[in-house]
Amino acid sequence: MKLVILLCLCGLISTQAGVVKEGNECTGVTINGVYYDAETLREGLDRPYLLAVDYSTNNLYFSYNVKENEDFFKSARLNLNTKEFHNIEDISNGFAQTVDQVTHDVYIGGSDGIYKYNFGENKAELIGEKGSNIWSLYFKDVLYYSVFPAQFLYILEDGQGRRFVDLEDTKVDQFVIDNQDDIFFSNATGLFSQKKGTKDAVLYLESPVLRSLTTDKNGNAYACLQDGIYTIKKSSTSLEKVLEVDDAFGLAFDVDNNIVYSDATRLVRLKVNKHKKC
Ligand SMILES: *[C@@H]1O[C@H](CO)[C@@H](O)[C@H](O)[C@H]1NC(C)=O
């Protein structure tokens, strides 16, 4: 049933969580007493997924489904300053995106390998795992990736993959590393944290409908579940909802550390508006 709940930030329990305001003026959300305008960046997309922002160009990379009732994906980029949109055509089934924020290299995983994407020339070059169906990519110091359907985590070095030893005994779905070298990862069992360099996983949440994990510009970890966006509270080993979203898919932060998220059809940015009293 396709309801008109495009930005469903409704029905909230927690006072800290985002709340939709009535009336024409206040169509954004309030989080922790701060008002945000909700800006639709693009709509009419089928499940925009695995969002990543290159802070050097403020371009958002993501993938979305391009065939109705089938899973066939395409990577695309959207300039967060101008909203200019481009499909990335020369990667078959472009699915996973990540950015090295130091060198500003953009990596994209498709159904036949890992590519490095050249923004200036709009060209992609195969750099590893030729012929493999890439499930996830994540860059922090090195390029981590997993391959479908096995979902074990590897590190790509000089075109060669090797297992990431910290997580060699487990399947990995989503994966990030925060600013304190805490790994957060999910698999069919749950959402876990593990200090990098150790093998001791701590359970945060059992079998969540987790859509993505990400870090903000300061390296703090966030989780996107089907029902909204959560901060990860390490002191209490728990998640705290900051924004209710109906059928959320992806999450990233832009160069100004604004939340950018996707639901089943749209990409939305929340921008702080200090002048509005809502
Ligand atoms: C998920 O990770 C946890 C912690 O490492 C592990 O105990 C569990 O077996 C893993 N589940 C799967 C399906 O790999």
XYZ file of C-alpha atoms and ligand atoms in Angstrom:
292
model
C 0.000 0.000 0.000
C 1.585 3.213 -1.117
C 0.555 5.858 1.346
C 1.368 9.500 0.999
C 3.678 9.352 3.985
C 6.633 10.685 2.075
C 8.269 12.324 5.010
C 6.774 10.423 7.873
C 8.355 11.989 10.861
C 5.229 11.355 12.831
C 4.004 9.368 15.789
C 6.901 9.916 18.090
C 7.280 8.815 21.625
C 10.614 10.236 22.643
C 10.760 13.988 23.154
C 14.263 14.025 21.730
C 13.254 12.462 18.462
C 12.334 14.529 15.389
C 8.789 15.847 15.320
C 6.881 17.161 12.325
C 5.434 20.598 12.812
C 2.033 21.554 11.472
C 1.395 24.433 9.108
C 3.089 25.718 5.986
C 5.909 27.469 7.750
C 7.230 24.600 9.795
C 7.494 21.612 7.510
C 10.848 20.502 8.830
C 11.812 18.641 11.974
C 13.016 19.499 15.464
C 15.797 17.414 16.964
C 16.974 18.138 20.504
C 15.353 21.579 20.374
C 17.026 22.553 17.095
C 14.847 23.187 14.038
C 15.846 21.713 10.681
C 14.404 22.463 7.247
C 13.793 19.238 5.311
C 15.059 19.696 1.770
C 14.098 17.095 -0.833
C 17.225 16.629 -2.933
C 15.720 14.215 -5.425
C 12.562 12.126 -5.619
C 11.171 9.330 -7.762
C 14.096 7.034 -6.989
C 13.597 3.384 -6.101
C 15.343 2.662 -2.783
C 18.410 4.943 -2.816
C 20.988 2.990 -0.854
C 24.570 2.976 0.521
C 25.070 6.757 0.595
C 28.559 8.279 0.772
C 29.653 11.925 0.497
C 32.962 13.153 -0.915
C 33.672 16.182 1.280
C 36.111 17.681 -1.251
C 33.380 18.171 -3.875
C 30.239 17.810 -1.690
C 28.991 15.129 -4.054
C 26.712 12.416 -2.736
C 27.225 8.930 -4.160
C 24.502 6.313 -3.856
C 22.903 3.440 -5.722
C 19.268 2.833 -6.578
C 17.138 0.208 -8.221
C 16.501 0.800 -11.917
C 14.151 -2.064 -12.873
C 10.720 -2.410 -11.405
C 10.160 -5.634 -9.424
C 13.720 -6.715 -10.053
C 17.001 -6.009 -8.347
C 19.171 -4.197 -10.812
C 21.162 -1.324 -9.441
C 22.961 1.723 -10.704
C 25.390 4.046 -8.960
C 24.790 7.759 -9.279
C 26.110 11.026 -7.935
C 24.317 14.150 -6.843
C 26.040 17.456 -6.274
C 24.797 18.650 -2.880
C 25.497 22.288 -3.756
C 23.817 22.427 -7.180
C 21.692 19.211 -7.082
C 23.132 18.259 -10.472
C 22.575 14.528 -10.937
C 24.539 11.962 -12.986
C 24.183 8.238 -13.413
C 27.482 6.394 -13.415
C 27.013 4.308 -16.539
C 30.157 2.249 -16.956
C 29.762 0.073 -13.856
C 27.395 -2.853 -14.179
C 25.028 -3.081 -11.197
C 26.774 -0.299 -9.262
C 25.745 -0.970 -5.678
C 28.230 0.064 -2.955
C 29.990 3.422 -2.656
C 32.723 4.730 -0.347
C 35.169 7.644 -0.305
C 38.737 7.998 0.933
C 38.396 11.425 2.574
C 42.180 11.938 2.565
C 42.920 11.372 -1.136
C 39.268 11.891 -2.233
C 39.300 8.685 -4.216
C 35.808 7.320 -4.798
C 35.323 3.534 -4.870
C 32.295 1.779 -6.296
C 31.423 -1.900 -6.131
C 29.289 -3.530 -8.813
C 28.427 -7.049 -9.899
C 31.798 -7.633 -11.544
C 34.314 -6.040 -9.261
C 35.624 -2.986 -7.409
C 36.159 0.232 -9.335
C 37.910 3.510 -8.657
C 35.781 6.321 -10.006
C 37.373 9.381 -11.562
C 35.055 12.299 -10.860
C 36.691 14.739 -13.300
C 36.495 12.362 -16.264
C 33.326 10.539 -15.137
C 35.156 7.250 -15.747
C 35.541 4.108 -13.671
C 38.538 1.808 -13.622
C 38.468 -1.787 -12.353
C 40.976 -2.192 -9.504
C 40.173 -5.552 -7.928
C 37.921 -8.595 -7.462
C 37.247 -8.872 -11.178
C 34.079 -10.880 -11.745
C 32.926 -10.781 -8.085
C 29.603 -9.348 -6.967
C 30.541 -6.653 -4.438
C 28.193 -6.364 -1.489
C 29.795 -3.619 0.606
C 32.710 -1.187 0.548
C 34.137 0.950 3.300
C 37.242 3.093 3.358
C 39.187 4.028 6.451
C 42.974 3.904 6.007
C 42.421 0.864 3.766
C 39.619 -0.352 1.529
C 37.371 -2.945 3.173
C 34.915 -4.932 1.105
C 32.677 -7.949 1.129
C 31.450 -10.120 -1.700
C 27.963 -11.495 -2.189
C 26.796 -14.054 -1.120
C 29.572 -15.112 1.331
C 29.714 -11.708 3.054
C 33.120 -12.143 4.674
C 35.139 -8.972 5.104
C 38.347 -8.428 3.110
C 40.941 -5.678 2.718
C 42.081 -4.756 -0.797
C 45.800 -4.056 -1.124
C 47.637 -3.683 -4.434
C 44.733 -5.309 -6.229
C 44.753 -8.356 -3.927
C 42.194 -9.227 -1.273
C 42.991 -10.656 2.164
C 40.648 -11.503 5.022
C 40.274 -8.835 7.725
C 41.499 -10.819 10.728
C 39.513 -8.953 13.406
C 36.286 -10.265 11.865
C 37.522 -13.455 10.209
C 35.064 -15.685 12.078
C 31.906 -13.864 11.166
C 29.771 -12.689 8.291
C 29.477 -8.940 7.933
C 26.648 -6.983 6.408
C 27.203 -3.292 7.265
C 30.516 -2.042 8.652
C 32.081 1.239 9.893
C 34.929 2.337 12.141
C 34.438 5.402 14.354
C 36.860 8.081 15.589
C 37.943 5.906 18.554
C 38.756 2.852 16.430
C 35.580 1.104 17.497
C 34.218 -1.086 14.736
C 30.449 -1.305 14.362
C 29.119 -4.095 12.203
C 25.948 -5.996 11.583
C 25.160 -9.507 10.476
C 22.069 -11.721 10.625
C 22.576 -12.119 14.396
C 22.647 -8.445 15.322
C 24.471 -5.142 15.533
C 27.835 -5.459 17.275
C 30.771 -3.318 18.317
C 34.353 -4.484 18.509
C 37.529 -2.574 19.347
C 39.851 -2.654 16.345
C 42.694 -5.082 16.939
C 40.612 -7.349 19.197
C 38.100 -10.128 18.637
C 35.643 -9.309 21.388
C 32.274 -8.389 19.926
C 29.708 -6.616 22.096
C 26.045 -6.961 21.145
C 24.090 -3.709 20.739
C 20.877 -4.944 19.180
C 19.563 -8.361 18.257
C 18.398 -8.852 14.642
C 17.604 -5.210 13.851
C 16.210 -4.221 10.431
C 19.406 -2.328 9.862
C 19.750 -0.526 6.548
C 23.071 1.228 6.980
C 25.856 2.298 9.314
C 27.781 5.504 8.840
C 29.950 8.069 10.586
C 29.430 11.823 10.559
C 32.123 14.349 9.660
C 33.562 14.073 13.170
C 33.708 10.300 13.024
C 30.781 9.550 15.342
C 28.824 6.429 14.409
C 25.147 6.412 13.407
C 22.768 3.646 12.435
C 19.913 3.797 9.965
C 17.156 1.322 10.724
C 13.968 0.834 8.763
C 12.100 3.115 11.184
C 14.586 5.941 11.504
C 17.994 7.314 12.334
C 19.807 6.513 15.566
C 22.937 7.711 17.318
C 25.082 5.009 18.857
C 25.506 5.514 22.599
C 28.640 3.728 23.679
C 28.279 4.592 27.378
C 25.038 2.606 27.599
C 25.643 0.128 24.723
C 22.431 1.264 23.109
C 20.911 3.180 20.231
C 18.975 6.415 20.612
C 16.510 7.483 17.964
C 17.068 11.008 16.644
C 14.679 10.958 13.715
C 11.633 8.916 12.794
C 11.602 7.993 9.086
C 9.108 5.752 7.334
C 11.089 3.076 5.474
C 14.536 4.660 5.757
C 17.257 3.199 3.524
C 20.440 5.215 3.657
C 22.307 7.775 5.718
C 25.301 10.059 5.244
C 26.484 13.499 6.359
C 27.384 16.340 4.015
C 30.410 18.637 4.170
C 28.640 20.839 6.760
C 27.703 17.759 8.789
C 24.029 17.984 7.838
C 22.073 14.714 7.856
C 21.349 13.335 4.380
C 19.057 10.326 4.336
C 16.968 8.314 1.925
C 13.611 6.642 2.262
C 12.065 4.262 -0.282
C 11.795 6.982 -2.961
C 13.650 10.145 -1.986
C 16.892 11.727 -0.886
C 16.411 14.340 1.835
C 18.764 16.733 3.609
C 18.077 18.282 7.009
C 19.539 21.767 7.345
C 19.728 23.663 10.592
C 17.592 26.813 10.533
C 18.332 28.947 13.569
C 15.883 31.671 12.550
C 12.738 29.604 12.650
C 10.766 29.378 15.826
C 8.667 26.265 15.406
C 27.662 -12.155 13.849
O 28.735 -11.686 14.642
C 28.775 -12.211 15.945
C 29.915 -11.552 16.696
O 31.131 -11.769 16.045
C 28.929 -13.733 15.891
O 28.912 -14.274 17.187
C 27.806 -14.339 15.052
O 28.026 -15.725 14.891
C 27.763 -13.656 13.693
N 26.636 -14.143 12.940
C 26.786 -14.579 11.687
C 25.537 -15.029 10.988
O 27.874 -14.635 11.122
